[in-house]
């Protein structure tokens, strides 16, 4: 019902705004702030999907639209300056790839609309005042809410029932709300299952392996990697260390599973391109970003690496096998 109501609301709002052709007396500029290299597969996919969705709504490059793409090659320290460069160009809308890019964009402007593509905990991060009515210059899409913490604990203990404690690996400088909301909710969810949470904040790549090695000293330890552009950047390092030290781990993004990780559970990301394009369209046609509610995933993806499970001595239960979106063998 929520999805149907949202689409109905968008349709009603769009009907009261000028069509793309009439609204675009000048070429409109949409800036993309991305904390990944331009040739990264995820960047190519998401940018391509956004172009396609915008074209379906009447916004075409070379006619009435200019896309200004500012990739950042994984250097978080340069995100703020990259955002300032985009703001100086006065785009009509800034699309921020994730929480880290949204922080940078919102530090650079309080007036240009900012749409976050995969932000986690947008209220806790200070991006919006409330989910239903952002009430400032940002809104967008969230596919990993802290309320999913219970599901992450459930899935890891289901595939690795001997788990009695979970190390939470993240970088406070790049995780949503410094990781605080996730830590609190993970503790509460884990306590209900008799699992202790070990808080493991990191600040550099060099700390990943030693931190995981230290956690592996205690039997019955598992790992959880909450949404964080830092660990995403070093997905292969994180997954490799977990495998070497024989620790079962659950991740938010399937890039970790592709790198050899055990399993991932996340909200559907493909939905974000359609939503962001819809919001870009509405804003370019005159809608107020402060009145566009934050939207969440309507579907979820469970990806399991059966080979990784076997190497850890774990048996994939039928209950997980039938629920998995994809099993990597």
CSV table of C-alpha atoms in Angstrom, one decimal:
chain,number,residue,atom,x,y,z
A,1,UNK,CA,0.0,0.0,0.0
A,2,UNK,CA,2.8,2.4,0.8
A,3,UNK,CA,4.4,1.8,-2.6
A,4,UNK,CA,1.0,2.3,-4.3
A,5,UNK,CA,0.3,5.5,-2.3
A,6,UNK,CA,3.7,6.8,-3.2
A,7,UNK,CA,3.3,6.3,-6.9
A,8,UNK,CA,-0.2,7.8,-6.8
A,9,UNK,CA,1.3,10.8,-5.0
A,10,UNK,CA,4.0,11.2,-7.6
A,11,UNK,CA,1.5,11.0,-10.4
A,12,UNK,CA,-0.6,13.7,-8.9
A,13,UNK,CA,2.3,15.9,-8.2
A,14,UNK,CA,3.7,15.4,-11.7
A,15,UNK,CA,0.4,16.3,-13.3
A,16,UNK,CA,0.5,19.7,-11.7
A,17,UNK,CA,4.0,20.5,-13.0
A,18,UNK,CA,5.1,21.5,-16.5
A,19,UNK,CA,6.3,18.7,-18.8
A,20,UNK,CA,10.0,18.3,-19.4
A,21,UNK,CA,9.9,20.0,-22.8
A,22,UNK,CA,8.0,23.0,-21.5
A,23,UNK,CA,10.0,23.3,-18.3
A,24,UNK,CA,13.4,23.3,-20.1
A,25,UNK,CA,13.8,26.6,-21.8
A,26,UNK,CA,17.4,26.2,-20.9
A,27,UNK,CA,19.6,23.1,-20.6
A,28,UNK,CA,19.4,21.8,-17.1
A,29,UNK,CA,22.5,20.5,-15.2
A,30,UNK,CA,22.5,17.4,-13.0
A,31,UNK,CA,25.7,16.9,-11.1
A,32,UNK,CA,26.8,13.4,-9.9
A,33,UNK,CA,29.2,13.2,-7.0
A,34,UNK,CA,30.6,9.7,-6.9
A,35,UNK,CA,33.2,8.3,-4.5
A,36,UNK,CA,34.4,5.6,-6.9
A,37,UNK,CA,36.5,5.6,-10.1
A,38,UNK,CA,34.5,6.4,-13.3
A,39,UNK,CA,35.4,3.0,-14.7
A,40,UNK,CA,34.1,1.1,-11.7
A,41,UNK,CA,31.5,-1.4,-12.8
A,42,UNK,CA,29.0,-0.1,-10.3
A,43,UNK,CA,29.5,3.4,-11.5
A,44,UNK,CA,29.0,2.5,-15.2
A,45,UNK,CA,25.8,0.5,-14.3
A,46,UNK,CA,24.2,3.2,-12.1
A,47,UNK,CA,25.0,6.1,-14.4
A,48,UNK,CA,23.7,4.2,-17.4
A,49,UNK,CA,20.5,3.3,-15.6
A,50,UNK,CA,20.0,7.0,-14.5
A,51,UNK,CA,20.5,8.2,-18.1
A,52,UNK,CA,18.0,5.7,-19.3
A,53,UNK,CA,15.4,6.6,-16.6
A,54,UNK,CA,15.8,10.4,-17.2
A,55,UNK,CA,15.4,9.9,-21.0
A,56,UNK,CA,12.1,8.1,-20.3
A,57,UNK,CA,11.0,11.2,-18.5
A,58,UNK,CA,12.0,13.6,-21.4
A,59,UNK,CA,15.4,14.6,-20.2
A,60,UNK,CA,18.1,13.9,-22.8
A,61,UNK,CA,21.7,14.8,-23.0
A,62,UNK,CA,22.5,17.1,-25.9
A,63,UNK,CA,18.9,18.4,-25.9
A,64,UNK,CA,17.8,19.7,-22.6
A,65,UNK,CA,20.1,18.0,-20.1
A,66,UNK,CA,23.8,18.1,-19.1
A,67,UNK,CA,25.2,15.4,-16.8
A,68,UNK,CA,28.3,16.6,-14.9
A,69,UNK,CA,29.9,13.5,-13.4
A,70,UNK,CA,32.5,14.0,-10.7
A,71,UNK,CA,34.1,10.6,-9.8
A,72,UNK,CA,36.5,10.6,-6.8
A,73,UNK,CA,38.5,7.5,-7.1
A,74,UNK,CA,37.9,6.2,-3.6
A,75,UNK,CA,39.6,9.2,-1.9
A,76,UNK,CA,37.2,10.3,0.9
A,77,UNK,CA,39.5,13.2,1.9
A,78,UNK,CA,38.9,14.9,-1.4
A,79,UNK,CA,35.1,14.5,-1.5
A,80,UNK,CA,34.4,17.9,0.2
A,81,UNK,CA,36.6,19.8,-2.4
A,82,UNK,CA,35.0,17.8,-5.2
A,83,UNK,CA,31.5,18.8,-3.9
A,84,UNK,CA,32.6,22.5,-3.6
A,85,UNK,CA,33.8,22.4,-7.3
A,86,UNK,CA,30.4,21.1,-8.3
A,87,UNK,CA,28.5,23.7,-6.3
A,88,UNK,CA,30.6,26.5,-7.9
A,89,UNK,CA,29.1,25.3,-11.2
A,90,UNK,CA,25.6,25.9,-9.9
A,91,UNK,CA,23.9,22.7,-11.0
A,92,UNK,CA,20.2,22.4,-10.7
A,93,UNK,CA,20.5,19.1,-8.7
A,94,UNK,CA,23.3,17.2,-7.1
A,95,UNK,CA,23.0,13.4,-7.0
A,96,UNK,CA,25.2,11.9,-4.2
A,97,UNK,CA,26.2,8.3,-4.6
A,98,UNK,CA,26.1,7.3,-0.9
A,99,UNK,CA,26.2,8.7,2.7
A,100,UNK,CA,29.8,9.9,2.4
A,101,UNK,CA,29.1,11.8,-0.8
A,102,UNK,CA,25.9,13.2,0.7
A,103,UNK,CA,27.9,14.5,3.7
A,104,UNK,CA,30.3,16.3,1.4
A,105,UNK,CA,27.5,17.8,-0.8
A,106,UNK,CA,25.5,19.1,2.1
A,107,UNK,CA,28.6,20.6,3.7
A,108,UNK,CA,29.1,22.6,0.4
A,109,UNK,CA,25.5,23.8,-0.2
A,110,UNK,CA,22.3,24.5,1.8
A,111,UNK,CA,20.3,25.6,-1.3
A,112,UNK,CA,21.0,23.3,-4.2
A,113,UNK,CA,18.8,20.1,-4.0
A,114,UNK,CA,20.8,17.0,-3.0
A,115,UNK,CA,19.5,13.5,-3.8
A,116,UNK,CA,21.3,10.7,-2.1
A,117,UNK,CA,21.2,7.4,-3.9
A,118,UNK,CA,22.0,4.8,-1.2
A,119,UNK,CA,22.2,6.7,2.1
A,120,UNK,CA,21.9,4.7,5.3
A,121,UNK,CA,20.2,6.3,8.4
A,122,UNK,CA,19.4,9.6,6.7
A,123,UNK,CA,17.8,11.0,9.9
A,124,UNK,CA,20.7,9.9,12.2
A,125,UNK,CA,23.2,11.3,9.7
A,126,UNK,CA,21.4,14.7,9.8
A,127,UNK,CA,20.5,14.7,6.1
A,128,UNK,CA,16.8,15.2,6.7
A,129,UNK,CA,14.7,16.2,9.7
A,130,UNK,CA,12.2,13.4,9.1
A,131,UNK,CA,11.7,10.7,6.5
A,132,UNK,CA,8.2,11.8,5.5
A,133,UNK,CA,9.1,15.5,5.2
A,134,UNK,CA,12.9,16.2,4.9
A,135,UNK,CA,12.4,20.0,5.4
A,136,UNK,CA,15.7,21.0,3.9
A,137,UNK,CA,17.6,20.6,0.7
A,138,UNK,CA,18.1,16.8,0.7
A,139,UNK,CA,16.1,13.7,0.2
A,140,UNK,CA,16.5,10.4,-1.7
A,141,UNK,CA,16.7,6.6,-1.3
A,142,UNK,CA,17.9,4.4,1.5
A,143,UNK,CA,18.4,0.7,1.0
A,144,UNK,CA,19.9,-0.2,4.4
A,145,UNK,CA,18.1,1.1,7.5
A,146,UNK,CA,19.5,0.4,11.0
A,147,UNK,CA,16.2,-1.5,11.7
A,148,UNK,CA,17.7,-4.2,9.5
A,149,UNK,CA,20.2,-5.0,12.3
A,150,UNK,CA,18.0,-7.8,13.6
A,151,UNK,CA,17.9,-9.5,10.2
A,152,UNK,CA,21.7,-9.4,9.9
A,153,UNK,CA,22.1,-11.0,13.3
A,154,UNK,CA,19.5,-13.6,12.5
A,155,UNK,CA,21.0,-14.6,9.1
A,156,UNK,CA,24.6,-15.0,10.4
A,157,UNK,CA,23.5,-17.1,13.4
A,158,UNK,CA,21.3,-19.2,11.2
A,159,UNK,CA,24.2,-20.2,8.9
A,160,UNK,CA,26.8,-20.2,11.8
A,161,UNK,CA,24.8,-21.2,14.9
A,162,UNK,CA,27.9,-21.4,17.0
A,163,UNK,CA,28.3,-17.6,16.8
A,164,UNK,CA,28.4,-16.1,20.3
A,165,UNK,CA,29.8,-12.7,19.5
A,166,UNK,CA,30.0,-10.5,16.5
A,167,UNK,CA,32.7,-8.0,15.6
A,168,UNK,CA,31.3,-4.9,14.0
A,169,UNK,CA,33.8,-3.5,11.5
A,170,UNK,CA,33.4,0.1,10.2
A,171,UNK,CA,35.1,3.5,9.9
A,172,UNK,CA,33.4,6.2,12.0
A,173,UNK,CA,34.6,8.8,9.5
A,174,UNK,CA,32.6,7.3,6.7
A,175,UNK,CA,29.8,5.1,8.2
A,176,UNK,CA,26.3,6.7,8.5
A,177,UNK,CA,26.0,8.7,11.7
A,178,UNK,CA,29.5,7.7,12.6
A,179,UNK,CA,28.2,4.1,13.0
A,180,UNK,CA,26.5,5.0,16.3
A,181,UNK,CA,23.0,4.1,15.3
A,182,UNK,CA,24.1,0.7,13.8
A,183,UNK,CA,26.2,-0.2,16.9
A,184,UNK,CA,23.2,0.5,19.2
A,185,UNK,CA,20.7,-1.4,17.2
A,186,UNK,CA,23.1,-4.3,16.6
A,187,UNK,CA,23.7,-4.6,20.3
A,188,UNK,CA,20.0,-4.7,21.0
A,189,UNK,CA,19.3,-7.2,18.3
A,190,UNK,CA,22.2,-9.4,19.2
A,191,UNK,CA,21.4,-9.4,22.9
A,192,UNK,CA,18.0,-11.0,22.1
A,193,UNK,CA,19.9,-14.0,20.6
A,194,UNK,CA,22.5,-14.2,23.4
A,195,UNK,CA,25.2,-12.7,21.1
A,196,UNK,CA,27.6,-10.1,22.2
A,197,UNK,CA,28.7,-7.2,20.0
A,198,UNK,CA,32.4,-6.2,19.8
A,199,UNK,CA,32.8,-2.6,18.5
A,200,UNK,CA,35.7,-2.5,16.1
A,201,UNK,CA,36.1,1.1,14.6
A,202,UNK,CA,38.9,1.4,12.1
A,203,UNK,CA,40.5,4.4,10.3
A,204,UNK,CA,42.9,2.8,7.8
A,205,UNK,CA,43.3,-0.2,5.5
A,206,UNK,CA,46.3,-1.3,7.5
A,207,UNK,CA,44.1,-1.9,10.6
A,208,UNK,CA,41.7,-4.3,8.9
A,209,UNK,CA,43.7,-7.5,9.0
A,210,UNK,CA,45.0,-7.1,12.6
A,211,UNK,CA,41.5,-6.3,13.9
A,212,UNK,CA,40.1,-9.4,12.3
A,213,UNK,CA,43.0,-11.5,13.5
A,214,UNK,CA,42.5,-10.3,17.1
A,215,UNK,CA,38.7,-11.1,16.9
A,216,UNK,CA,39.6,-14.6,15.6
A,217,UNK,CA,41.4,-15.4,18.9
A,218,UNK,CA,38.1,-16.2,20.5
A,219,UNK,CA,36.0,-19.2,19.4
A,220,UNK,CA,32.5,-18.5,18.3
A,221,UNK,CA,33.2,-15.1,16.7
A,222,UNK,CA,31.5,-13.8,13.6
A,223,UNK,CA,31.7,-10.5,11.7
A,224,UNK,CA,29.3,-7.9,10.5
A,225,UNK,CA,30.2,-5.1,8.1
A,226,UNK,CA,27.5,-2.3,8.3
A,227,UNK,CA,27.0,0.2,5.5
A,228,UNK,CA,30.3,2.1,5.0
A,229,UNK,CA,32.1,3.4,1.9
A,230,UNK,CA,35.4,2.7,3.6
A,231,UNK,CA,34.9,-1.1,3.9
A,232,UNK,CA,33.2,-1.1,0.5
A,233,UNK,CA,36.4,0.4,-0.9
A,234,UNK,CA,38.4,-2.4,0.7
A,235,UNK,CA,35.8,-5.2,0.1
A,236,UNK,CA,38.4,-7.7,-1.1
A,237,UNK,CA,40.7,-7.0,1.9
A,238,UNK,CA,37.8,-7.4,4.3
A,239,UNK,CA,36.5,-10.6,2.7
A,240,UNK,CA,40.0,-12.0,2.4
A,241,UNK,CA,40.9,-11.4,6.0
A,242,UNK,CA,37.7,-13.0,7.2
A,243,UNK,CA,38.4,-16.1,5.1
A,244,UNK,CA,42.0,-16.4,6.2
A,245,UNK,CA,41.0,-16.3,9.8
A,246,UNK,CA,38.0,-18.6,9.3
A,247,UNK,CA,35.4,-16.2,10.6
A,248,UNK,CA,31.8,-16.3,9.2
A,249,UNK,CA,30.8,-12.8,8.2
A,250,UNK,CA,27.7,-11.1,6.9
A,251,UNK,CA,28.0,-8.0,4.7
A,252,UNK,CA,25.6,-5.4,3.4
A,253,UNK,CA,26.7,-5.4,-0.3
A,254,UNK,CA,27.2,-8.4,-2.6
A,255,UNK,CA,30.6,-7.0,-3.8
A,256,UNK,CA,32.0,-8.7,-0.7
A,257,UNK,CA,30.5,-12.0,-1.7
A,258,UNK,CA,32.0,-11.6,-5.2
A,259,UNK,CA,35.3,-11.1,-3.4
A,260,UNK,CA,34.9,-14.4,-1.5
A,261,UNK,CA,32.8,-13.3,1.4
A,262,UNK,CA,30.2,-15.6,3.0
A,263,UNK,CA,26.9,-13.8,2.6
A,264,UNK,CA,25.2,-10.4,2.1
A,265,UNK,CA,21.8,-9.0,2.8
A,266,UNK,CA,20.6,-5.6,1.5
A,267,UNK,CA,17.7,-3.7,0.2
A,268,UNK,CA,17.3,-3.8,-3.6
A,269,UNK,CA,19.6,-1.2,-5.2
A,270,UNK,CA,18.2,-1.2,-8.7
A,271,UNK,CA,15.1,0.6,-7.5
A,272,UNK,CA,17.2,3.6,-6.6
A,273,UNK,CA,17.8,4.7,-10.2
A,274,UNK,CA,14.1,4.8,-11.0
A,275,UNK,CA,13.4,6.8,-7.8
A,276,UNK,CA,16.2,9.2,-8.2
A,277,UNK,CA,15.3,9.9,-11.8
A,278,UNK,CA,11.7,10.5,-10.7
A,279,UNK,CA,12.9,13.0,-8.1
A,280,UNK,CA,15.3,14.7,-10.5
A,281,UNK,CA,12.4,15.1,-13.0
A,282,UNK,CA,10.1,16.5,-10.4
A,283,UNK,CA,12.7,19.0,-9.1
A,284,UNK,CA,13.6,20.2,-12.6
A,285,UNK,CA,10.0,20.8,-13.2
A,286,UNK,CA,9.5,22.8,-10.0
A,287,UNK,CA,8.9,20.5,-7.1
A,288,UNK,CA,10.3,21.4,-3.7
A,289,UNK,CA,12.9,18.9,-2.5
A,290,UNK,CA,11.9,19.6,1.1
A,291,UNK,CA,8.5,18.0,0.5
A,292,UNK,CA,9.7,14.8,-1.3
A,293,UNK,CA,9.8,12.0,1.3
A,294,UNK,CA,12.8,9.6,1.7
A,295,UNK,CA,12.0,6.3,0.1
A,296,UNK,CA,13.2,2.8,1.0
A,297,UNK,CA,13.7,-0.5,-0.8
A,298,UNK,CA,10.6,-2.5,-1.6
A,299,UNK,CA,12.6,-5.7,-2.1
A,300,UNK,CA,15.7,-7.3,-0.4
A,301,UNK,CA,18.6,-9.4,-1.7
A,302,UNK,CA,20.2,-12.3,0.1
A,303,UNK,CA,23.3,-13.6,-1.6
A,304,UNK,CA,25.2,-16.6,-0.3
A,305,UNK,CA,28.6,-18.0,-1.2
A,306,UNK,CA,28.2,-21.7,-0.9
A,307,UNK,CA,31.9,-22.3,-1.5
A,308,UNK,CA,32.9,-20.0,1.3
A,309,UNK,CA,30.5,-21.7,3.6
A,310,UNK,CA,32.0,-25.1,2.8
A,311,UNK,CA,35.5,-23.8,3.4
A,312,UNK,CA,34.4,-22.6,6.8
A,313,UNK,CA,32.9,-26.0,7.6
A,314,UNK,CA,29.4,-24.6,7.5
A,315,UNK,CA,26.4,-26.3,6.0
A,316,UNK,CA,23.9,-24.2,4.1
A,317,UNK,CA,20.5,-24.9,5.7
A,318,UNK,CA,17.5,-25.4,3.5
A,319,UNK,CA,15.8,-22.5,5.2
A,320,UNK,CA,18.4,-20.1,3.8
A,321,UNK,CA,18.8,-21.9,0.4
A,322,UNK,CA,15.1,-21.3,-0.5
A,323,UNK,CA,15.2,-17.7,0.6
A,324,UNK,CA,18.4,-16.7,-1.2
A,325,UNK,CA,18.1,-14.4,-4.1
A,326,UNK,CA,21.4,-15.9,-5.5
A,327,UNK,CA,23.7,-18.6,-4.5
A,328,UNK,CA,27.4,-18.4,-5.6
A,329,UNK,CA,28.9,-21.8,-6.0
